[in-house]
Amino acid sequence: MSNIIYFDNNATTKCTQEVFEAMEPYFTKQFGNPSSIYNLGTEVKEEIQKARKNVAKLLNAELDEIIFTSGASESNTTAIMSAVRNNPNKKHIITTKIEHASIMETMKYLKSIGYEVTHLSVDNFGRIDLQQLKKEIRSDTFLISIMMANNEIGNIYPIKEIAEIIKGKDILFHTDATQAVGKIPIDVKNLNINTLAFSGHKVNAPKGVGVLYIKKDTPFVPLIFGHQEKNRRGGTENVPYIIGLGKAVELILEDNYKSSEKIKELRDYFETEIKNNIEDFIIYGDVNNRLCNTSNIAFKGVNAEELLLMLESFNIYVSTGSACNSEIAEPSHVLKACNADMQNYSPIRISIGKYNTKEEVEYVIKTLIKVIRILRKKN
Ligand code: PMP
């Protein structure tokens, strides 16, 4: 067992050694600018195209439908702002209450400059209501942005059904697939979405690289202007990171979601053992329709922050919700939207990754049983 027992893979993942090795030559040896026309540049350009090919294959997209960005936050912002700039006469957007901060904050800004944003509510299990979605669509709705899977509770959302509802209407559909990519198969041809975002660091590639899929013929205005990425994302390409992402995607393609089955087994084993050994806990989210790796779990009367610190003293790393909100001492907006009783049941999020082992899961279970007993006695 390694020293660090890392169970926070929805926050970020470790860069795989193979990915790191694939990136290395592009810092010191093959450092050419892909826009240069001599060999040092063209060779690098070819490698970027290989990475693009892998991403296109993973999503069942066309090569030209993929652009590289600095991460999912940029991809999300780009997709939303492009929709805004392409629809100057329309003012209404539909999203949900449980999106990632990069979507929520973009929406907040748009509201501040006069846009109307409907945030679909969710039920106690974090599910959206498609009937509500249908009712909220207006003649001036130009964009619907709904995530494919939630980072805190792991819920998977019905993207195909939503696309069916939108079909034939003059509305762009964006999905933040950051937590879904690599865990569930995605086929953009089948889904009928206009834009899709994801990030390298959730799939064992480095932080600071991401993808935006832009369906052919989707009207598009860049966020960053320049000639790279066929004029859709300016700035000299982050060559090593793009190549790293290409390698990480190659590993996902080779694995063909076998890891997801293994991870689900570990997650289900964890929850069963908790059930067999600890009383009075709840699991947030839609337990029957979740990502394979996520368990958002709360133990009655146990403060999540205290629990997290206790676990850290045993070298176990989990989160209290979304890492992106951890600097803000506010309760999770996702769990608030689910009407969660966070006073009595404050949750920790356990998110299992490709490199976690059963031995580690057993250690986490054993430690949790011990720690919960101590904390409950103390309070
Ligand atoms: N969307 C979701 C659902 C996420 O979980 C994250 C990362 N926490 C992001 C977007 C942002 O990704 P990045 O860090 O690459 O900007």
mmCIF file of C-alpha atoms and ligand atoms in Angstrom:
data_model
loop_
_atom_site.group_PDB
_atom_site.id
_atom_site.type_symbol
_atom_site.label_atom_id
_atom_site.label_comp_id
_atom_site.label_asym_id
_atom_site.label_seq_id
_atom_site.Cartn_x
_atom_site.Cartn_y
_atom_site.Cartn_z
ATOM 1 C CA MET A 1 0.000 0.000 0.000
ATOM 2 C CA SER A 2 1.361 3.434 -0.883
ATOM 3 C CA ASN A 3 1.630 6.071 1.813
ATOM 4 C CA ILE A 4 -1.151 8.215 0.490
ATOM 5 C CA ILE A 5 -4.595 6.661 0.258
ATOM 6 C CA TYR A 6 -6.162 8.980 -2.287
ATOM 7 C CA PHE A 7 -9.926 8.783 -2.602
ATOM 8 C CA ASP A 8 -10.654 12.200 -4.088
ATOM 9 C CA ASN A 9 -10.514 11.389 -7.786
ATOM 10 C CA ASN A 10 -13.415 13.687 -8.696
ATOM 11 C CA ALA A 11 -11.263 16.603 -7.527
ATOM 12 C CA THR A 12 -8.300 15.511 -9.596
ATOM 13 C CA THR A 13 -6.440 12.372 -10.590
ATOM 14 C CA LYS A 14 -2.829 11.400 -10.543
ATOM 15 C CA CYS A 15 -1.027 11.847 -13.851
ATOM 16 C CA THR A 16 -0.287 8.316 -15.041
ATOM 17 C CA GLN A 17 3.431 7.505 -15.353
ATOM 18 C CA GLU A 18 2.946 6.534 -19.025
ATOM 19 C CA VAL A 19 1.248 9.860 -19.673
ATOM 20 C CA PHE A 20 4.065 11.726 -17.965
ATOM 21 C CA GLU A 21 6.658 9.837 -20.005
ATOM 22 C CA ALA A 22 4.799 10.584 -23.238
ATOM 23 C CA MET A 23 4.889 14.300 -22.382
ATOM 24 C CA GLU A 24 8.513 14.587 -21.305
ATOM 25 C CA PRO A 25 10.311 14.859 -24.690
ATOM 26 C CA TYR A 26 8.094 17.793 -25.657
ATOM 27 C CA PHE A 27 9.610 20.036 -22.989
ATOM 28 C CA THR A 28 13.295 19.783 -23.736
ATOM 29 C CA LYS A 29 13.782 17.973 -27.061
ATOM 30 C CA GLN A 30 10.789 18.330 -29.351
ATOM 31 C CA PHE A 31 10.030 21.855 -28.228
ATOM 32 C CA GLY A 32 9.058 23.276 -31.628
ATOM 33 C CA ASN A 33 6.085 25.531 -32.223
ATOM 34 C CA PRO A 34 3.427 23.527 -34.102
ATOM 35 C CA SER A 35 2.823 26.552 -36.349
ATOM 36 C CA SER A 36 6.429 26.533 -37.639
ATOM 37 C CA ILE A 37 6.896 25.003 -41.048
ATOM 38 C CA TYR A 38 10.259 23.284 -40.426
ATOM 39 C CA ASN A 39 10.462 19.712 -39.087
ATOM 40 C CA LEU A 40 10.716 20.654 -35.426
ATOM 41 C CA GLY A 41 7.279 22.262 -35.785
ATOM 42 C CA THR A 42 5.527 19.945 -38.216
ATOM 43 C CA GLU A 43 6.442 16.827 -36.244
ATOM 44 C CA VAL A 44 4.879 18.334 -33.146
ATOM 45 C CA LYS A 45 1.806 19.322 -35.135
ATOM 46 C CA GLU A 46 1.401 15.708 -36.248
ATOM 47 C CA GLU A 47 1.533 14.557 -32.620
ATOM 48 C CA ILE A 48 -1.185 17.042 -31.691
ATOM 49 C CA GLN A 49 -3.292 15.637 -34.500
ATOM 50 C CA LYS A 50 -2.793 12.128 -33.096
ATOM 51 C CA ALA A 51 -4.037 13.340 -29.710
ATOM 52 C CA ARG A 52 -7.022 14.955 -31.427
ATOM 53 C CA LYS A 53 -7.730 11.705 -33.257
ATOM 54 C CA ASN A 54 -7.811 9.819 -29.946
ATOM 55 C CA VAL A 55 -10.212 12.324 -28.399
ATOM 56 C CA ALA A 56 -12.430 12.246 -31.503
ATOM 57 C CA LYS A 57 -12.509 8.445 -31.333
ATOM 58 C CA LEU A 58 -13.395 8.485 -27.637
ATOM 59 C CA LEU A 59 -16.390 10.757 -28.267
ATOM 60 C CA ASN A 60 -17.242 9.375 -31.724
ATOM 61 C CA ALA A 61 -16.715 12.881 -33.097
ATOM 62 C CA GLU A 62 -15.038 14.150 -36.271
ATOM 63 C CA LEU A 63 -11.432 15.324 -36.068
ATOM 64 C CA ASP A 64 -12.361 18.926 -36.841
ATOM 65 C CA GLU A 65 -14.976 18.991 -34.113
ATOM 66 C CA ILE A 66 -12.346 18.843 -31.343
ATOM 67 C CA ILE A 67 -10.380 21.806 -30.002
ATOM 68 C CA PHE A 68 -7.921 21.857 -27.115
ATOM 69 C CA THR A 69 -8.260 24.388 -24.315
ATOM 70 C CA SER A 70 -6.739 25.012 -20.879
ATOM 71 C CA GLY A 71 -9.376 22.917 -19.112
ATOM 72 C CA ALA A 72 -13.070 22.374 -18.632
ATOM 73 C CA SER A 73 -13.639 25.824 -17.102
ATOM 74 C CA GLU A 74 -12.388 27.438 -20.293
ATOM 75 C CA SER A 75 -14.335 25.000 -22.467
ATOM 76 C CA ASN A 76 -17.559 25.670 -20.554
ATOM 77 C CA THR A 77 -17.102 29.439 -20.631
ATOM 78 C CA THR A 78 -16.202 29.350 -24.333
ATOM 79 C CA ALA A 79 -19.300 27.346 -25.245
ATOM 80 C CA ILE A 80 -21.645 29.575 -23.255
ATOM 81 C CA MET A 81 -20.160 32.884 -24.394
ATOM 82 C CA SER A 82 -20.164 31.675 -27.999
ATOM 83 C CA ALA A 83 -23.894 30.919 -27.746
ATOM 84 C CA VAL A 84 -24.471 34.377 -26.239
ATOM 85 C CA ARG A 85 -22.557 36.166 -28.992
ATOM 86 C CA ASN A 86 -24.361 34.232 -31.699
ATOM 87 C CA ASN A 87 -27.785 35.168 -30.376
ATOM 88 C CA PRO A 88 -27.751 38.918 -29.741
ATOM 89 C CA ASN A 89 -31.533 39.201 -29.859
ATOM 90 C CA LYS A 90 -32.372 36.425 -27.394
ATOM 91 C CA LYS A 91 -32.115 36.706 -23.644
ATOM 92 C CA HIS A 92 -33.061 33.398 -22.002
ATOM 93 C CA ILE A 93 -30.862 30.478 -20.888
ATOM 94 C CA ILE A 94 -31.822 27.278 -19.071
ATOM 95 C CA THR A 95 -29.400 25.444 -16.818
ATOM 96 C CA THR A 96 -29.640 23.630 -13.466
ATOM 97 C CA LYS A 97 -28.971 24.420 -9.824
ATOM 98 C CA ILE A 98 -26.269 21.789 -9.582
ATOM 99 C CA GLU A 99 -23.741 22.814 -12.246
ATOM 100 C CA HIS A 100 -20.020 23.298 -11.666
ATOM 101 C CA ALA A 101 -18.784 26.757 -10.608
ATOM 102 C CA SER A 102 -17.472 27.496 -14.118
ATOM 103 C CA ILE A 103 -21.063 27.350 -15.396
ATOM 104 C CA MET A 104 -22.705 28.923 -12.318
ATOM 105 C CA GLU A 105 -20.333 31.903 -12.332
ATOM 106 C CA THR A 106 -20.716 32.484 -16.084
ATOM 107 C CA MET A 107 -24.488 32.485 -15.578
ATOM 108 C CA LYS A 108 -24.155 34.916 -12.654
ATOM 109 C CA TYR A 109 -22.207 37.281 -14.873
ATOM 110 C CA LEU A 110 -24.742 36.973 -17.689
ATOM 111 C CA LYS A 111 -27.573 37.753 -15.258
ATOM 112 C CA SER A 112 -25.679 40.831 -14.100
ATOM 113 C CA ILE A 113 -25.711 42.164 -17.670
ATOM 114 C CA GLY A 114 -29.392 41.532 -18.272
ATOM 115 C CA TYR A 115 -29.788 37.893 -19.306
ATOM 116 C CA GLU A 116 -32.530 35.761 -17.782
ATOM 117 C CA VAL A 117 -31.339 32.412 -16.498
ATOM 118 C CA THR A 118 -33.651 29.639 -15.343
ATOM 119 C CA HIS A 119 -31.931 27.199 -12.980
ATOM 120 C CA LEU A 120 -33.908 23.954 -13.052
ATOM 121 C CA SER A 121 -34.470 22.612 -9.566
ATOM 122 C CA VAL A 122 -33.722 19.043 -8.530
ATOM 123 C CA ASP A 123 -35.530 16.626 -6.209
ATOM 124 C CA ASN A 124 -34.089 15.222 -2.975
ATOM 125 C CA PHE A 125 -32.057 12.734 -4.998
ATOM 126 C CA GLY A 126 -30.600 15.432 -7.264
ATOM 127 C CA ARG A 127 -32.728 14.475 -10.279
ATOM 128 C CA ILE A 128 -34.055 17.034 -12.751
ATOM 129 C CA ASP A 129 -37.618 16.974 -14.052
ATOM 130 C CA LEU A 130 -37.856 16.867 -17.855
ATOM 131 C CA GLN A 131 -41.456 18.128 -17.695
ATOM 132 C CA GLN A 132 -40.186 21.237 -15.913
ATOM 133 C CA LEU A 133 -37.550 21.648 -18.601
ATOM 134 C CA LYS A 134 -40.229 21.479 -21.325
ATOM 135 C CA LYS A 135 -42.312 24.115 -19.512
ATOM 136 C CA GLU A 136 -39.403 26.514 -19.084
ATOM 137 C CA ILE A 137 -38.466 26.658 -22.784
ATOM 138 C CA ARG A 138 -39.464 30.048 -24.243
ATOM 139 C CA SER A 139 -39.345 31.619 -27.661
ATOM 140 C CA ASP A 140 -36.266 33.598 -26.608
ATOM 141 C CA THR A 141 -34.408 30.602 -25.094
ATOM 142 C CA PHE A 142 -31.178 30.254 -27.038
ATOM 143 C CA LEU A 143 -29.082 27.961 -24.831
ATOM 144 C CA ILE A 144 -29.574 24.961 -22.575
ATOM 145 C CA SER A 145 -26.568 23.898 -20.513
ATOM 146 C CA ILE A 146 -26.911 20.744 -18.424
ATOM 147 C CA MET A 147 -24.067 18.651 -17.066
ATOM 148 C CA MET A 148 -23.674 14.995 -18.017
ATOM 149 C CA ALA A 149 -22.635 13.893 -14.535
ATOM 150 C CA ASN A 150 -22.366 15.736 -11.259
ATOM 151 C CA ASN A 151 -19.015 16.066 -9.517
ATOM 152 C CA GLU A 152 -20.389 15.945 -5.950
ATOM 153 C CA ILE A 153 -23.115 13.307 -5.946
ATOM 154 C CA GLY A 154 -22.188 11.527 -9.161
ATOM 155 C CA ASN A 155 -25.675 11.620 -10.707
ATOM 156 C CA ILE A 156 -25.841 10.952 -14.439
ATOM 157 C CA TYR A 157 -28.268 13.198 -16.344
ATOM 158 C CA PRO A 158 -30.442 12.186 -19.330
ATOM 159 C CA ILE A 159 -28.582 14.097 -22.033
ATOM 160 C CA LYS A 160 -30.112 12.147 -24.936
ATOM 161 C CA GLU A 161 -33.671 12.753 -23.713
ATOM 162 C CA ILE A 162 -32.930 16.448 -23.218
ATOM 163 C CA ALA A 163 -31.558 16.658 -26.771
ATOM 164 C CA GLU A 164 -34.798 15.040 -28.013
ATOM 165 C CA ILE A 165 -36.825 17.757 -26.267
ATOM 166 C CA ILE A 166 -34.705 20.492 -27.846
ATOM 167 C CA LYS A 167 -34.651 18.917 -31.344
ATOM 168 C CA GLY A 168 -36.111 21.142 -34.039
ATOM 169 C CA LYS A 169 -35.969 24.243 -31.831
ATOM 170 C CA ASP A 170 -33.521 27.043 -32.446
ATOM 171 C CA ILE A 171 -31.660 26.327 -29.184
ATOM 172 C CA LEU A 172 -28.018 25.376 -28.628
ATOM 173 C CA PHE A 173 -27.303 22.520 -26.217
ATOM 174 C CA HIS A 174 -24.110 22.416 -24.178
ATOM 175 C CA THR A 175 -23.072 19.704 -21.738
ATOM 176 C CA ASP A 176 -20.276 19.684 -19.184
ATOM 177 C CA ALA A 177 -19.074 16.087 -19.417
ATOM 178 C CA THR A 178 -16.001 16.558 -17.212
ATOM 179 C CA GLN A 179 -16.938 13.876 -14.701
ATOM 180 C CA ALA A 180 -18.446 11.516 -17.244
ATOM 181 C CA VAL A 181 -15.563 11.201 -19.709
ATOM 182 C CA GLY A 182 -13.543 8.054 -19.150
ATOM 183 C CA LYS A 183 -16.159 6.603 -16.810
ATOM 184 C CA ILE A 184 -19.109 6.095 -19.156
ATOM 185 C CA PRO A 185 -19.112 5.701 -22.947
ATOM 186 C CA ILE A 186 -20.058 8.877 -24.813
ATOM 187 C CA ASP A 187 -21.221 8.993 -28.414
ATOM 188 C CA VAL A 188 -21.812 12.556 -29.561
ATOM 189 C CA LYS A 189 -23.393 11.400 -32.827
ATOM 190 C CA ASN A 190 -26.053 9.622 -30.830
ATOM 191 C CA LEU A 191 -26.493 12.413 -28.268
ATOM 192 C CA ASN A 192 -27.096 15.347 -30.587
ATOM 193 C CA ILE A 193 -25.464 18.055 -28.528
ATOM 194 C CA ASN A 194 -23.816 21.189 -29.920
ATOM 195 C CA THR A 195 -20.921 21.488 -27.522
ATOM 196 C CA LEU A 196 -19.314 19.306 -24.860
ATOM 197 C CA ALA A 197 -16.548 20.087 -22.372
ATOM 198 C CA PHE A 198 -14.093 17.984 -20.443
ATOM 199 C CA SER A 199 -10.801 18.235 -18.639
ATOM 200 C CA GLY A 200 -7.481 16.374 -18.717
ATOM 201 C CA HIS A 201 -6.866 16.186 -14.998
ATOM 202 C CA LYS A 202 -9.933 14.060 -14.295
ATOM 203 C CA VAL A 203 -8.676 11.362 -16.656
ATOM 204 C CA ASN A 204 -5.097 10.925 -15.411
ATOM 205 C CA ALA A 205 -3.638 13.621 -17.670
ATOM 206 C CA PRO A 206 -2.203 16.852 -16.211
ATOM 207 C CA LYS A 207 -4.096 19.890 -14.940
ATOM 208 C CA GLY A 208 -4.358 22.803 -17.365
ATOM 209 C CA VAL A 209 -5.522 21.057 -20.509
ATOM 210 C CA GLY A 210 -9.041 20.366 -21.707
ATOM 211 C CA VAL A 211 -11.282 19.729 -24.668
ATOM 212 C CA LEU A 212 -14.198 21.447 -26.296
ATOM 213 C CA TYR A 213 -16.215 19.445 -28.794
ATOM 214 C CA ILE A 214 -18.037 21.682 -31.249
ATOM 215 C CA LYS A 215 -20.511 19.910 -33.487
ATOM 216 C CA LYS A 216 -20.052 20.665 -37.183
ATOM 217 C CA ASP A 217 -22.142 23.649 -38.327
ATOM 218 C CA THR A 218 -22.678 24.920 -34.785
ATOM 219 C CA PRO A 219 -22.272 28.697 -34.960
ATOM 220 C CA PHE A 220 -19.117 29.539 -33.021
ATOM 221 C CA VAL A 221 -17.307 32.627 -31.761
ATOM 222 C CA PRO A 222 -13.993 32.042 -29.944
ATOM 223 C CA LEU A 223 -13.288 33.246 -26.442
ATOM 224 C CA ILE A 224 -9.589 33.640 -27.216
ATOM 225 C CA PHE A 225 -8.897 34.924 -30.720
ATOM 226 C CA GLY A 226 -5.954 33.771 -32.825
ATOM 227 C CA HIS A 227 -5.207 31.454 -35.728
ATOM 228 C CA GLN A 228 -4.585 28.224 -33.791
ATOM 229 C CA GLU A 229 -7.179 25.423 -33.653
ATOM 230 C CA LYS A 230 -8.508 26.684 -37.022
ATOM 231 C CA ASN A 231 -9.216 30.124 -35.585
ATOM 232 C CA ARG A 232 -11.327 28.736 -32.766
ATOM 233 C CA ARG A 233 -8.846 29.015 -29.877
ATOM 234 C CA GLY A 234 -5.905 31.363 -30.145
ATOM 235 C CA GLY A 235 -2.614 30.826 -28.348
ATOM 236 C CA THR A 236 0.361 28.580 -29.020
ATOM 237 C CA GLU A 237 -0.748 25.075 -28.201
ATOM 238 C CA ASN A 238 0.206 23.565 -24.822
ATOM 239 C CA VAL A 239 2.037 20.834 -26.701
ATOM 240 C CA PRO A 240 3.242 18.496 -23.890
ATOM 241 C CA TYR A 241 -0.098 18.645 -22.085
ATOM 242 C CA ILE A 242 -2.127 18.001 -25.230
ATOM 243 C CA ILE A 243 0.112 15.012 -25.990
ATOM 244 C CA GLY A 244 -0.353 13.848 -22.380
ATOM 245 C CA LEU A 245 -4.105 14.114 -22.751
ATOM 246 C CA GLY A 246 -3.903 12.177 -26.023
ATOM 247 C CA LYS A 247 -1.998 9.413 -24.231
ATOM 248 C CA ALA A 248 -4.480 9.347 -21.325
ATOM 249 C CA VAL A 249 -7.328 9.002 -23.823
ATOM 250 C CA GLU A 250 -5.445 6.221 -25.620
ATOM 251 C CA LEU A 251 -5.316 4.368 -22.288
ATOM 252 C CA ILE A 252 -9.084 4.840 -21.825
ATOM 253 C CA LEU A 253 -9.678 3.454 -25.328
ATOM 254 C CA GLU A 254 -7.485 0.431 -24.595
ATOM 255 C CA ASP A 255 -9.170 -0.160 -21.245
ATOM 256 C CA ASN A 256 -12.627 0.102 -22.868
ATOM 257 C CA TYR A 257 -14.363 0.872 -19.521
ATOM 258 C CA LYS A 258 -13.172 -2.293 -17.801
ATOM 259 C CA SER A 259 -11.799 -0.017 -15.048
ATOM 260 C CA SER A 260 -15.287 1.409 -14.521
ATOM 261 C CA GLU A 261 -16.565 -2.086 -13.673
ATOM 262 C CA LYS A 262 -13.704 -2.639 -11.242
ATOM 263 C CA ILE A 263 -14.230 0.769 -9.650
ATOM 264 C CA LYS A 264 -17.973 0.156 -9.293
ATOM 265 C CA GLU A 265 -17.261 -3.126 -7.526
ATOM 266 C CA LEU A 266 -14.961 -1.313 -5.087
ATOM 267 C CA ARG A 267 -17.497 1.483 -4.487
ATOM 268 C CA ASP A 268 -20.352 -0.991 -3.940
ATOM 269 C CA TYR A 269 -18.164 -3.078 -1.619
ATOM 270 C CA PHE A 270 -17.332 0.073 0.355
ATOM 271 C CA GLU A 271 -21.008 1.028 0.749
ATOM 272 C CA THR A 272 -22.060 -2.522 1.686
ATOM 273 C CA GLU A 273 -19.380 -2.772 4.344
ATOM 274 C CA ILE A 274 -20.339 0.626 5.754
ATOM 275 C CA LYS A 275 -23.960 -0.561 5.900
ATOM 276 C CA ASN A 276 -22.902 -3.725 7.709
ATOM 277 C CA ASN A 277 -20.816 -1.881 10.285
ATOM 278 C CA ILE A 278 -22.048 1.670 10.861
ATOM 279 C CA GLU A 279 -25.524 2.787 11.880
ATOM 280 C CA ASP A 280 -27.411 5.845 10.775
ATOM 281 C CA PHE A 281 -25.796 7.145 7.628
ATOM 282 C CA ILE A 282 -27.155 8.326 4.305
ATOM 283 C CA ILE A 283 -25.866 8.377 0.768
ATOM 284 C CA TYR A 284 -26.746 11.489 -1.176
ATOM 285 C CA GLY A 285 -27.694 11.457 -4.849
ATOM 286 C CA ASP A 286 -29.481 9.024 -7.108
ATOM 287 C CA VAL A 287 -27.933 5.736 -5.977
ATOM 288 C CA ASN A 288 -29.403 3.870 -8.939
ATOM 289 C CA ASN A 289 -28.114 6.251 -11.560
ATOM 290 C CA ARG A 290 -24.673 7.398 -10.486
ATOM 291 C CA LEU A 291 -21.117 7.346 -11.737
ATOM 292 C CA CYS A 292 -19.335 4.127 -10.857
ATOM 293 C CA ASN A 293 -16.838 5.809 -8.528
ATOM 294 C CA THR A 294 -18.709 8.302 -6.351
ATOM 295 C CA SER A 295 -20.085 7.881 -2.851
ATOM 296 C CA ASN A 296 -21.365 11.027 -1.167
ATOM 297 C CA ILE A 297 -21.953 9.770 2.323
ATOM 298 C CA ALA A 298 -22.978 11.367 5.654
ATOM 299 C CA PHE A 299 -22.921 9.902 9.159
ATOM 300 C CA LYS A 300 -25.496 11.276 11.571
ATOM 301 C CA GLY A 301 -24.007 13.716 14.082
ATOM 302 C CA VAL A 302 -20.531 13.574 12.550
ATOM 303 C CA ASN A 303 -19.129 16.833 11.225
ATOM 304 C CA ALA A 304 -17.634 16.279 7.766
ATOM 305 C CA GLU A 305 -14.703 18.619 8.297
ATOM 306 C CA GLU A 306 -13.717 16.927 11.548
ATOM 307 C CA LEU A 307 -14.054 13.577 9.846
ATOM 308 C CA LEU A 308 -11.929 14.686 6.891
ATOM 309 C CA LEU A 309 -9.135 15.868 9.204
ATOM 310 C CA MET A 310 -9.277 12.655 11.214
ATOM 311 C CA LEU A 311 -9.030 10.612 8.030
ATOM 312 C CA GLU A 312 -6.106 12.723 6.870
ATOM 313 C CA SER A 313 -4.251 11.784 10.052
ATOM 314 C CA PHE A 314 -4.552 8.193 8.780
ATOM 315 C CA ASN A 315 -3.247 9.296 5.340
ATOM 316 C CA ILE A 316 -6.687 8.991 3.756
ATOM 317 C CA TYR A 317 -7.670 11.807 1.434
ATOM 318 C CA VAL A 318 -11.357 12.472 0.727
ATOM 319 C CA SER A 319 -13.306 15.684 0.274
ATOM 320 C CA THR A 320 -16.220 17.375 1.974
ATOM 321 C CA GLY A 321 -17.925 18.065 -1.340
ATOM 322 C CA SER A 322 -16.536 19.913 -4.295
ATOM 323 C CA ALA A 323 -12.848 20.848 -4.200
ATOM 324 C CA CYS A 324 -13.628 23.967 -6.209
ATOM 325 C CA ASN A 325 -15.748 25.294 -3.324
ATOM 326 C CA SER A 326 -13.446 24.356 -0.494
ATOM 327 C CA GLU A 327 -12.086 27.891 -0.096
ATOM 328 C CA ILE A 328 -15.610 29.145 0.425
ATOM 329 C CA ALA A 329 -17.016 28.187 3.805
ATOM 330 C CA GLU A 330 -20.495 27.833 2.317
ATOM 331 C CA PRO A 331 -22.385 24.552 2.252
ATOM 332 C CA SER A 332 -22.481 22.782 -1.086
ATOM 333 C CA HIS A 333 -24.935 24.375 -3.542
ATOM 334 C CA VAL A 334 -25.598 20.905 -4.951
ATOM 335 C CA LEU A 335 -26.688 19.416 -1.628
ATOM 336 C CA LYS A 336 -28.615 22.578 -0.806
ATOM 337 C CA ALA A 337 -30.528 22.099 -4.058
ATOM 338 C CA CYS A 338 -31.249 18.507 -2.940
ATOM 339 C CA ASN A 339 -32.757 19.832 0.339
ATOM 340 C CA ALA A 340 -30.134 17.896 2.267
ATOM 341 C CA ASP A 341 -30.208 18.028 6.071
ATOM 342 C CA MET A 342 -26.583 19.056 6.321
ATOM 343 C CA GLN A 343 -26.882 20.031 9.988
ATOM 344 C CA ASN A 344 -27.366 16.419 11.003
ATOM 345 C CA TYR A 345 -25.900 14.689 7.996
ATOM 346 C CA SER A 346 -22.862 16.545 6.686
ATOM 347 C CA PRO A 347 -21.265 14.573 3.871
ATOM 348 C CA ILE A 348 -17.848 13.511 2.763
ATOM 349 C CA ARG A 349 -17.287 12.559 -0.863
ATOM 350 C CA ILE A 350 -15.357 9.440 -1.626
ATOM 351 C CA SER A 351 -14.396 9.175 -5.266
ATOM 352 C CA ILE A 352 -12.499 6.091 -6.340
ATOM 353 C CA GLY A 353 -10.000 6.075 -9.204
ATOM 354 C CA LYS A 354 -8.398 3.684 -11.617
ATOM 355 C CA TYR A 355 -5.396 3.121 -9.356
ATOM 356 C CA ASN A 356 -7.159 2.442 -6.054
ATOM 357 C CA THR A 357 -7.010 -1.112 -4.769
ATOM 358 C CA LYS A 358 -9.292 -3.333 -2.706
ATOM 359 C CA GLU A 359 -6.658 -3.280 0.016
ATOM 360 C CA GLU A 360 -6.973 0.506 0.173
ATOM 361 C CA VAL A 361 -10.771 0.321 0.273
ATOM 362 C CA GLU A 362 -10.546 -2.121 3.157
ATOM 363 C CA TYR A 363 -8.208 0.220 4.997
ATOM 364 C CA VAL A 364 -10.645 3.120 4.469
ATOM 365 C CA ILE A 365 -13.582 1.044 5.761
ATOM 366 C CA LYS A 366 -11.648 -0.108 8.826
ATOM 367 C CA THR A 367 -10.493 3.433 9.592
ATOM 368 C CA LEU A 368 -13.946 4.935 9.045
ATOM 369 C CA ILE A 369 -15.534 2.471 11.468
ATOM 370 C CA LYS A 370 -12.951 3.413 14.100
ATOM 371 C CA VAL A 371 -13.075 7.156 13.488
ATOM 372 C CA ILE A 372 -16.876 7.424 13.390
ATOM 373 C CA ARG A 373 -17.031 5.617 16.729
ATOM 374 C CA ILE A 374 -14.557 8.100 18.254
ATOM 375 C CA LEU A 375 -16.291 11.172 16.814
ATOM 376 C CA ARG A 376 -19.750 10.011 17.868
ATOM 377 C CA LYS A 377 -18.560 9.377 21.422
ATOM 378 C CA LYS A 378 -16.942 12.796 21.562
ATOM 379 C CA ASN A 379 -20.098 14.691 20.550
HETATM 380 N N1 PMP B 1 -16.853 20.781 -14.556
HETATM 381 C C1 PMP B 1 -16.875 19.826 -13.611
HETATM 382 C C2 PMP B 1 -18.109 18.979 -13.452
HETATM 383 C C3 PMP B 1 -15.767 19.624 -12.791
HETATM 384 O O1 PMP B 1 -15.799 18.670 -11.853
HETATM 385 C C4 PMP B 1 -14.616 20.437 -12.979
HETATM 386 C C5 PMP B 1 -13.403 20.269 -12.108
HETATM 387 N N2 PMP B 1 -13.654 20.324 -10.736
HETATM 388 C C6 PMP B 1 -14.653 21.432 -13.971
HETATM 389 C C7 PMP B 1 -15.788 21.563 -14.738
HETATM 390 C C8 PMP B 1 -13.486 22.355 -14.194
HETATM 391 O O2 PMP B 1 -12.412 21.715 -14.784
HETATM 392 P P1 PMP B 1 -10.984 22.423 -14.871
HETATM 393 O O3 PMP B 1 -10.378 22.293 -13.515
HETATM 394 O O4 PMP B 1 -10.243 21.673 -15.912
HETATM 395 O O5 PMP B 1 -11.208 23.837 -15.274
#
